[in-house]
PDB file of C-alpha atoms in Angstrom:
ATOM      1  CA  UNK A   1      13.361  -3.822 -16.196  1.00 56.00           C
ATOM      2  CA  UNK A   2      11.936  -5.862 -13.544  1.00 71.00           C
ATOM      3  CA  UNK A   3       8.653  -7.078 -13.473  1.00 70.00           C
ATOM      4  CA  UNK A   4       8.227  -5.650 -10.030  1.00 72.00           C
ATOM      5  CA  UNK A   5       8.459  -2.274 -11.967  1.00 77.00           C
ATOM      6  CA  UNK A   6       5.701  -2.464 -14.617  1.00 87.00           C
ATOM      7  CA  UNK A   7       3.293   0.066 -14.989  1.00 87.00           C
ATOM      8  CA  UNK A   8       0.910  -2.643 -15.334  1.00 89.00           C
ATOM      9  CA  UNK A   9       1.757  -4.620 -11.626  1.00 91.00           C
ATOM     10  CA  UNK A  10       2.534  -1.456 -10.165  1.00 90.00           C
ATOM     11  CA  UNK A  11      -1.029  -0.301 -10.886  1.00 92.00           C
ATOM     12  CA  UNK A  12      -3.033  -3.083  -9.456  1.00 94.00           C
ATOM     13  CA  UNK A  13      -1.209  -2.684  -6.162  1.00 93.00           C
ATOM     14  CA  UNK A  14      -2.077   0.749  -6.432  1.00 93.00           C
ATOM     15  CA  UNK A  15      -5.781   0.020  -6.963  1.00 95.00           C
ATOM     16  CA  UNK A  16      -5.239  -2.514  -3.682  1.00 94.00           C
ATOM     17  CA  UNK A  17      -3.833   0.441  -1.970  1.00 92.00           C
ATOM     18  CA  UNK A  18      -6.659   2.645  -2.315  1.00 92.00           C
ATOM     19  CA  UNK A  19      -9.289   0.221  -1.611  1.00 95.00           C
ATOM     20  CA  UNK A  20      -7.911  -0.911   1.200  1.00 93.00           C
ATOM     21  CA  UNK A  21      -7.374   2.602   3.019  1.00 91.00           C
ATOM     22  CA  UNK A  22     -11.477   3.132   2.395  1.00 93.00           C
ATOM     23  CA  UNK A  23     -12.417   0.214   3.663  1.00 95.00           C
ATOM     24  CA  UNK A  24     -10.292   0.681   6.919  1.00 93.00           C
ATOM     25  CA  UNK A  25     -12.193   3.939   6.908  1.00 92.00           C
ATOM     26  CA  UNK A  26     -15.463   2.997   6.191  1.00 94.00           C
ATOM     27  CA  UNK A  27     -15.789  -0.604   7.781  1.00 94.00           C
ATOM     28  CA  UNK A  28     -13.290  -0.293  10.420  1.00 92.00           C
ATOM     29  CA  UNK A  29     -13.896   2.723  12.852  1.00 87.00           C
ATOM     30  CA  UNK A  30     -12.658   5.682  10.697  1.00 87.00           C
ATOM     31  CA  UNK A  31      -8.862   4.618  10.539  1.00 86.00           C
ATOM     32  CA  UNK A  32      -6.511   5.008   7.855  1.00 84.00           C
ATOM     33  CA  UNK A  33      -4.600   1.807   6.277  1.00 82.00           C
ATOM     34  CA  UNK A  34      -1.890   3.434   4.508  1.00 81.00           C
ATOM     35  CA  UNK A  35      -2.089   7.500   5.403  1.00 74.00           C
ATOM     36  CA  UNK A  36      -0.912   7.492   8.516  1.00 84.00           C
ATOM     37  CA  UNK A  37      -0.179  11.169   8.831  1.00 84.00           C
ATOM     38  CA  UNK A  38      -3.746  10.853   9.042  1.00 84.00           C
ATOM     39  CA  UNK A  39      -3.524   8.883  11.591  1.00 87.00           C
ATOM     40  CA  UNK A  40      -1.109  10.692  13.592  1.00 92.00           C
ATOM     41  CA  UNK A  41      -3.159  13.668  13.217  1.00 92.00           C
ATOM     42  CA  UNK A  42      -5.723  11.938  15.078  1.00 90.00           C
ATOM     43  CA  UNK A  43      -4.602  10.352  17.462  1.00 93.00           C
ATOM     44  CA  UNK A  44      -2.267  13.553  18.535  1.00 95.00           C
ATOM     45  CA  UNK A  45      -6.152  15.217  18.550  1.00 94.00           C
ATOM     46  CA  UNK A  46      -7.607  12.479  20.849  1.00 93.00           C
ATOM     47  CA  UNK A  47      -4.845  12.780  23.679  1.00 95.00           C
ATOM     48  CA  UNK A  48      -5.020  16.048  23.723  1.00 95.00           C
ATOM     49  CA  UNK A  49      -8.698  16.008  24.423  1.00 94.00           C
ATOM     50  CA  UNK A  50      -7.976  13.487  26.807  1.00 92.00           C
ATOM     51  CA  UNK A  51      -9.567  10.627  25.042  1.00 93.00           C
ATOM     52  CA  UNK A  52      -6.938   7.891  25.351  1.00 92.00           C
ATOM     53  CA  UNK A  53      -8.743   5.309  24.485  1.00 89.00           C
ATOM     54  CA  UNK A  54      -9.814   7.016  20.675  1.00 89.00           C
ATOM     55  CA  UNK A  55      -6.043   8.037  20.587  1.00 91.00           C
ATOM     56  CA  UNK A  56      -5.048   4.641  20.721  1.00 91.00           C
ATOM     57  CA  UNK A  57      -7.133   3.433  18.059  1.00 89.00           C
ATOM     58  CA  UNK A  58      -4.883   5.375  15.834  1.00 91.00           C
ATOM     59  CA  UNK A  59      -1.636   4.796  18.098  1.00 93.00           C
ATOM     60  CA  UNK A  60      -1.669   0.809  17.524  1.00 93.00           C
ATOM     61  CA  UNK A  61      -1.565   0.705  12.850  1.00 92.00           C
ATOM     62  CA  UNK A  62       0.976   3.467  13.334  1.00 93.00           C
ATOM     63  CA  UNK A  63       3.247   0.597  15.139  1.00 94.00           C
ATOM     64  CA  UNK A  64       1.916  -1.711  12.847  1.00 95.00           C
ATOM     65  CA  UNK A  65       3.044   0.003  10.472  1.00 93.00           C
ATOM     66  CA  UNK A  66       6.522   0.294  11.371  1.00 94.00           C
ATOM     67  CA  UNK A  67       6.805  -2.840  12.225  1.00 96.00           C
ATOM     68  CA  UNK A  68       5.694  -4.150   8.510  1.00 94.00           C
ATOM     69  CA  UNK A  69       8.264  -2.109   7.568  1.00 94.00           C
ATOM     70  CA  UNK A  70      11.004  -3.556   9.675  1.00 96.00           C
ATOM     71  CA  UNK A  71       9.873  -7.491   8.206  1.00 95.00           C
ATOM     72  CA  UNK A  72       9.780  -6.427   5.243  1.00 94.00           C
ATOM     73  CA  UNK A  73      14.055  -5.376   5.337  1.00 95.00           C
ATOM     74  CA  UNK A  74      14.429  -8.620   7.121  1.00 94.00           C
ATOM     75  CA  UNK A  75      12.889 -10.442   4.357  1.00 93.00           C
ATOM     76  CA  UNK A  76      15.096  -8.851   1.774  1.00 91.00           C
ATOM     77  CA  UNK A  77      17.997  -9.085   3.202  1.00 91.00           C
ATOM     78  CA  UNK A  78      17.229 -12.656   4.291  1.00 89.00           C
ATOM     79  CA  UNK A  79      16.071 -14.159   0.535  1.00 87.00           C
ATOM     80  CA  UNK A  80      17.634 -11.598  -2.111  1.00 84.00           C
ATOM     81  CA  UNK A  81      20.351 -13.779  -2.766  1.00 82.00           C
ATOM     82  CA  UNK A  82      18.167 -16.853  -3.280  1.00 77.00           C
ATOM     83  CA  UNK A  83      17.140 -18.531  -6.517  1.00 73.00           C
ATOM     84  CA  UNK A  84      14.646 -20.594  -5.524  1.00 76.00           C
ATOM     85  CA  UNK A  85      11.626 -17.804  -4.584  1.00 79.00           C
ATOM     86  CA  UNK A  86      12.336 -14.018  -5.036  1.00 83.00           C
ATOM     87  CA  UNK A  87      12.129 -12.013  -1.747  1.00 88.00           C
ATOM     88  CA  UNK A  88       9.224 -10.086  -3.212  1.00 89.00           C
ATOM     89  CA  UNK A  89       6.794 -13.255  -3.337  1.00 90.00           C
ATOM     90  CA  UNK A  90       7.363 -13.747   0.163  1.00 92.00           C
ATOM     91  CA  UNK A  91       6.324 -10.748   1.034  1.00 93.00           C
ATOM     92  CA  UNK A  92       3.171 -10.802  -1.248  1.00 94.00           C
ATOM     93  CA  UNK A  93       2.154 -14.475   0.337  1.00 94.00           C
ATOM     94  CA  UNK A  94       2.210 -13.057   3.768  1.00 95.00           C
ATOM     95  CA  UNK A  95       0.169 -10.124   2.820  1.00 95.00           C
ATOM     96  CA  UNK A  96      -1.804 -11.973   1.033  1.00 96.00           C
ATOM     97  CA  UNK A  97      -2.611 -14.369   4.399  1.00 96.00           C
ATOM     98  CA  UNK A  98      -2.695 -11.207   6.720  1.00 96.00           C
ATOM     99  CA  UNK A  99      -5.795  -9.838   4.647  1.00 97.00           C
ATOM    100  CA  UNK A 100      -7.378 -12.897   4.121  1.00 97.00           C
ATOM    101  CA  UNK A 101      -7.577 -13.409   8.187  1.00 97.00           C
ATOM    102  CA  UNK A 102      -9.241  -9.766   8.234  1.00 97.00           C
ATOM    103  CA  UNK A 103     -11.900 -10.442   6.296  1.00 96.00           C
ATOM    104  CA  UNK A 104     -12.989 -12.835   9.044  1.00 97.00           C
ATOM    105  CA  UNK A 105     -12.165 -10.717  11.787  1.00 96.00           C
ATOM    106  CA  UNK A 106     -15.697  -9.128  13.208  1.00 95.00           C
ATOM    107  CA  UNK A 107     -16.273  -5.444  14.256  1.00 92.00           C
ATOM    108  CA  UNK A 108     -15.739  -6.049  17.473  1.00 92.00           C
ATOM    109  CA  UNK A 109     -11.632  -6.464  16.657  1.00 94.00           C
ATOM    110  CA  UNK A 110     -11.421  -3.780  14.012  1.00 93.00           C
ATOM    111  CA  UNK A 111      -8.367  -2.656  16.004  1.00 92.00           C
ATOM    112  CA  UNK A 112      -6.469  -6.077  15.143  1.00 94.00           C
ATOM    113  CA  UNK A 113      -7.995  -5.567  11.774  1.00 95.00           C
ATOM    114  CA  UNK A 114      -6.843  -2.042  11.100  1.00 94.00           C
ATOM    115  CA  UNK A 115      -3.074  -3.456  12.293  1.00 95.00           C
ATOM    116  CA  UNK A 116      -2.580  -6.095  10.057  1.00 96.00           C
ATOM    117  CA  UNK A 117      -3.870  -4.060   7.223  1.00 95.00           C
ATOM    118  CA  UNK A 118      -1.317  -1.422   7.684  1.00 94.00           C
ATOM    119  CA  UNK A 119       1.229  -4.094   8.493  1.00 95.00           C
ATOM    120  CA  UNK A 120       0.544  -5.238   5.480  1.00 94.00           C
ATOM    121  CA  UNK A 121       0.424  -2.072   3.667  1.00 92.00           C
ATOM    122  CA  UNK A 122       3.531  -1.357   5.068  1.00 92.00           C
ATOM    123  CA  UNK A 123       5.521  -4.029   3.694  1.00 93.00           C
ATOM    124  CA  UNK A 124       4.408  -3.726   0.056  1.00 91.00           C
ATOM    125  CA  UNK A 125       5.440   0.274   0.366  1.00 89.00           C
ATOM    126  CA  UNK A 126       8.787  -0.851   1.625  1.00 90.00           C
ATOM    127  CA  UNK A 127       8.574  -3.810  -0.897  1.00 90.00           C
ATOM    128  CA  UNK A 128       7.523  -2.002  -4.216  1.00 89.00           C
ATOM    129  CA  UNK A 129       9.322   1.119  -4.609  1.00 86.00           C
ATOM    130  CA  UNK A 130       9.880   1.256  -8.507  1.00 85.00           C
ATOM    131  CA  UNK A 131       7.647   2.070 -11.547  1.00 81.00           C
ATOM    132  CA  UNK A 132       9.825   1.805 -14.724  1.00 78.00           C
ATOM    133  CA  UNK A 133      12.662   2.378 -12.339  1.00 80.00           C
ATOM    134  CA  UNK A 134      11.087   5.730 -11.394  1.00 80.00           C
ATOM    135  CA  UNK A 135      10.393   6.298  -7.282  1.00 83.00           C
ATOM    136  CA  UNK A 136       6.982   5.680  -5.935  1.00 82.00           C
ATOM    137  CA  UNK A 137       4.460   4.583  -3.265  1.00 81.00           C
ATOM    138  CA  UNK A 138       1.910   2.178  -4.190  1.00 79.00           C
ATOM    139  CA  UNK A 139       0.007   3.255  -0.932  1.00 76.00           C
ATOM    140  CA  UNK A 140      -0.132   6.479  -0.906  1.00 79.00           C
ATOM    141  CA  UNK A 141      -0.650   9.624  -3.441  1.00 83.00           C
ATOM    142  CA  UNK A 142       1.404  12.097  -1.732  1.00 84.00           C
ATOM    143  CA  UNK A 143       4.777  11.516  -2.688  1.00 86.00           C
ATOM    144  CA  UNK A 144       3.856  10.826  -6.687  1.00 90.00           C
ATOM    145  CA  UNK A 145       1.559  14.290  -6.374  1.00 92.00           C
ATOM    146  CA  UNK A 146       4.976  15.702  -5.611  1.00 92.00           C
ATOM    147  CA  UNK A 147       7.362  13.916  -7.701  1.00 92.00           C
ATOM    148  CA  UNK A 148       4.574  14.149 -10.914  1.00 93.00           C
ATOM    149  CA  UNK A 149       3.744  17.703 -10.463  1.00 96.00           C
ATOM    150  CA  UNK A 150       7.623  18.449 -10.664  1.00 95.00           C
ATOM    151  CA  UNK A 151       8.341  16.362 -13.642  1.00 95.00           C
ATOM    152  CA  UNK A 152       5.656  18.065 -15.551  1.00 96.00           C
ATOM    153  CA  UNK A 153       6.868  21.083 -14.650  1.00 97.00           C
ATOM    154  CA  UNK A 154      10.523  20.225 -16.067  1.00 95.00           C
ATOM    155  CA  UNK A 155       8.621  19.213 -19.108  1.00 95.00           C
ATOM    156  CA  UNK A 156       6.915  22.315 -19.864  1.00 95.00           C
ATOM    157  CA  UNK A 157      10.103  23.962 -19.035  1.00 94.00           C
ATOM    158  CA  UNK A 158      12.585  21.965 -20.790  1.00 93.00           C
ATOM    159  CA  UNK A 159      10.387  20.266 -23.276  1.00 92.00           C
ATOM    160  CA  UNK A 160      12.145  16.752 -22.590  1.00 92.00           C
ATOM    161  CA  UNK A 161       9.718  13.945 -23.318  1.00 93.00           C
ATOM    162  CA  UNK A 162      10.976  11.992 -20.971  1.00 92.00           C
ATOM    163  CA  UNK A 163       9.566  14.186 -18.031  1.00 94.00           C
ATOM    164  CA  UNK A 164       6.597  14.022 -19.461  1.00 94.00           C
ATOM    165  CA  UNK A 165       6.644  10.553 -19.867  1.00 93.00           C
ATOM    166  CA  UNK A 166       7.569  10.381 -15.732  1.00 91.00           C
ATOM    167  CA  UNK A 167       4.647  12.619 -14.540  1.00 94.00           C
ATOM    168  CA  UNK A 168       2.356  10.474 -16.882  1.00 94.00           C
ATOM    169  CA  UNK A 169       3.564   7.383 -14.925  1.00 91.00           C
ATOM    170  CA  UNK A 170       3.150   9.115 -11.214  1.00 92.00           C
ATOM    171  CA  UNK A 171      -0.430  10.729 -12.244  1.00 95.00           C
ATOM    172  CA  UNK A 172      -1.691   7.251 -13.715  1.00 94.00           C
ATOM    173  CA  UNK A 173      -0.409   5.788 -10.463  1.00 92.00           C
ATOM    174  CA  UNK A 174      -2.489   8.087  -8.785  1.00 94.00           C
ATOM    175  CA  UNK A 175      -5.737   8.093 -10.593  1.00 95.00           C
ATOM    176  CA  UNK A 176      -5.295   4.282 -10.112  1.00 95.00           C
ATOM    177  CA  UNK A 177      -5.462   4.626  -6.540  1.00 93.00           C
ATOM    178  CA  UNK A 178      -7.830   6.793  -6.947  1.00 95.00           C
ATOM    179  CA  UNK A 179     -10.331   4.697  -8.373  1.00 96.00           C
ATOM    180  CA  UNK A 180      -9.439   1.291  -5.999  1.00 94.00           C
ATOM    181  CA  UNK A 181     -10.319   3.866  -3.117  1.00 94.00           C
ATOM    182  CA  UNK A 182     -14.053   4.551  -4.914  1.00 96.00           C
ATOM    183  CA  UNK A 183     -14.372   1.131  -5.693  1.00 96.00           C
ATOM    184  CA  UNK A 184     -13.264   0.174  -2.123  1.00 95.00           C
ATOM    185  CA  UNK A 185     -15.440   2.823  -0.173  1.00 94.00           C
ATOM    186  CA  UNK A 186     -18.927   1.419  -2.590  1.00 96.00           C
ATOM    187  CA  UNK A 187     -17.999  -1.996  -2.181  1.00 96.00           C
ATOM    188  CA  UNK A 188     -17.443  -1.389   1.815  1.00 94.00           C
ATOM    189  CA  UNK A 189     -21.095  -0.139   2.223  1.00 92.00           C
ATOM    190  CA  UNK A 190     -22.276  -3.684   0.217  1.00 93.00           C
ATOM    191  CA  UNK A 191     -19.901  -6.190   0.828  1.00 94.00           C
ATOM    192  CA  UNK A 192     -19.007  -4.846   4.400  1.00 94.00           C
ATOM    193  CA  UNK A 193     -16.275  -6.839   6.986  1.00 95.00           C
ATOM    194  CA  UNK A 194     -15.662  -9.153   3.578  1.00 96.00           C
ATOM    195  CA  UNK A 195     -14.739  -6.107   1.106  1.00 96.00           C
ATOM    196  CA  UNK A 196     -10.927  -6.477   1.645  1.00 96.00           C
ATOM    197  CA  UNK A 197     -10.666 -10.255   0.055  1.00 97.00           C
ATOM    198  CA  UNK A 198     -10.398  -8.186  -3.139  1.00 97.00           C
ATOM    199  CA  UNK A 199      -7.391  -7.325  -1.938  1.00 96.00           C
ATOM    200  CA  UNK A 200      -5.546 -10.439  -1.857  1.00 96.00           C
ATOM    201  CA  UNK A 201      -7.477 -11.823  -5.399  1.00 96.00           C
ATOM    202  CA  UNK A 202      -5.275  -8.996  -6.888  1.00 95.00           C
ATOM    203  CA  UNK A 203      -2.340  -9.896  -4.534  1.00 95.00           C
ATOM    204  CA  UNK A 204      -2.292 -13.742  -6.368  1.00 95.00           C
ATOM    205  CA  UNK A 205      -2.591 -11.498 -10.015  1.00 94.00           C
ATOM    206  CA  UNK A 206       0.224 -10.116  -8.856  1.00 92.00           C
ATOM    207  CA  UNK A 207       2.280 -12.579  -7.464  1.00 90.00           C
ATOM    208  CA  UNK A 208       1.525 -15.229 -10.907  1.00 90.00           C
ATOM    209  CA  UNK A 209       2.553 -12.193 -13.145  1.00 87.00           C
ATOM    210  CA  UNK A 210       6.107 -12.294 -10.880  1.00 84.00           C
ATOM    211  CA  UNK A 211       6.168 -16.012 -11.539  1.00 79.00           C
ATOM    212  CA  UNK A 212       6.232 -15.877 -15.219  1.00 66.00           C
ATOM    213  CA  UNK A 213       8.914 -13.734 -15.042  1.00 57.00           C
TER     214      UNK A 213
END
């Protein structure tokens, strides 16, 4: 198993996850980093009230989004092969960098703010996919809800160990990002514009514990 699939890496980006969708929330004008059904919810609600500009505001990390997404394939298929730096650090140092600028971005760009956080949310999603070679989303809960809710229902069903073992791994995942999300949203109301450098402090965790390997 990769290091890139450890219940132990795969939980701090969790925890990074979930604090950095409350402090786009809390710090940067109600938008979501990472749940962007949210955010399509939203900004579906604002056109159709007419407010374009609101709608927007929701419109522009949706891109972002995508587009983090998109760099994130190009990356991979660009540096998989190579032995000098796996594809995966690359991706971590320019989230890392993305983040960092945020923290010195004021309120008055929260828009920019709230695009290169999902940008960069976006790319560890596409990036990270694996937790003991089991499916997941280090961004989001909704997905593991699903997939942990089913395996426990094999288990009490079947009685096989190893489903149990799986919905332990998806439920931890989420609890994780659970907690990074509290953290986040009480550190957002202290620490304000600067809250998301925590991000990228457990980014560097992350991206040593890949070098050892």
């Amino acid at each position: 198993m990769q290091k890139s699939e450890s219940f132990r890496l795969s939980a701090l980006l969790s925890f990074s996850g979930g604090l950095q969708d409350a402090y786009t929330y809390n710090v940067r004008d109600g938008v979501f980093a990472n749940a962007q059904t949210g955010n399509v919810v939203l900004m579906s609600q604002n056109f159709m009230l007419g407010e374009w500009t609101k709608g927007l505001r929701y419109l522009f990390p949706l891109v972002s989004f995508a587009a983090g997404v998109f760099l994130a394939e190009r990356i991979e298929s660009r540096f998989k092969s190579s032995s000098r730096i796996h594809w995966r650090q690359i991706v971590l140092l320019v989230e890392i960098i993305m983040l960092v600028i945020v923290g010195f971005l004021p309120a008055s760009c929260s828009m920019i703010a709230n695009m290169l956080v999902s940008f960069a949310c976006a790319m560890q999603v596409q990036t990270f996919r694996k937790v003991h070679g089991y499916g997941y989303a280090s961004t989001m809960c909704i997905g593991n809800l699903r997939s942990g809710t089913e395996s426990l229902s094999q288990f009490i069903r079947t009685g096989e160990k190893k489903s149990l073992y799986k919905s332990l791994h998806f439920f931890g995942i989420i609890i994780i990002f659970a907690i990074g999300a509290g953290i986040g949203g009480v550190l957002s109301g202290k620490l304000g514009i600067t809250t998301i450098w925590i991000s990228p402090l457990i980014l560097v965790l992350v991206t040593l514990m890949m070098i050892r390997e």
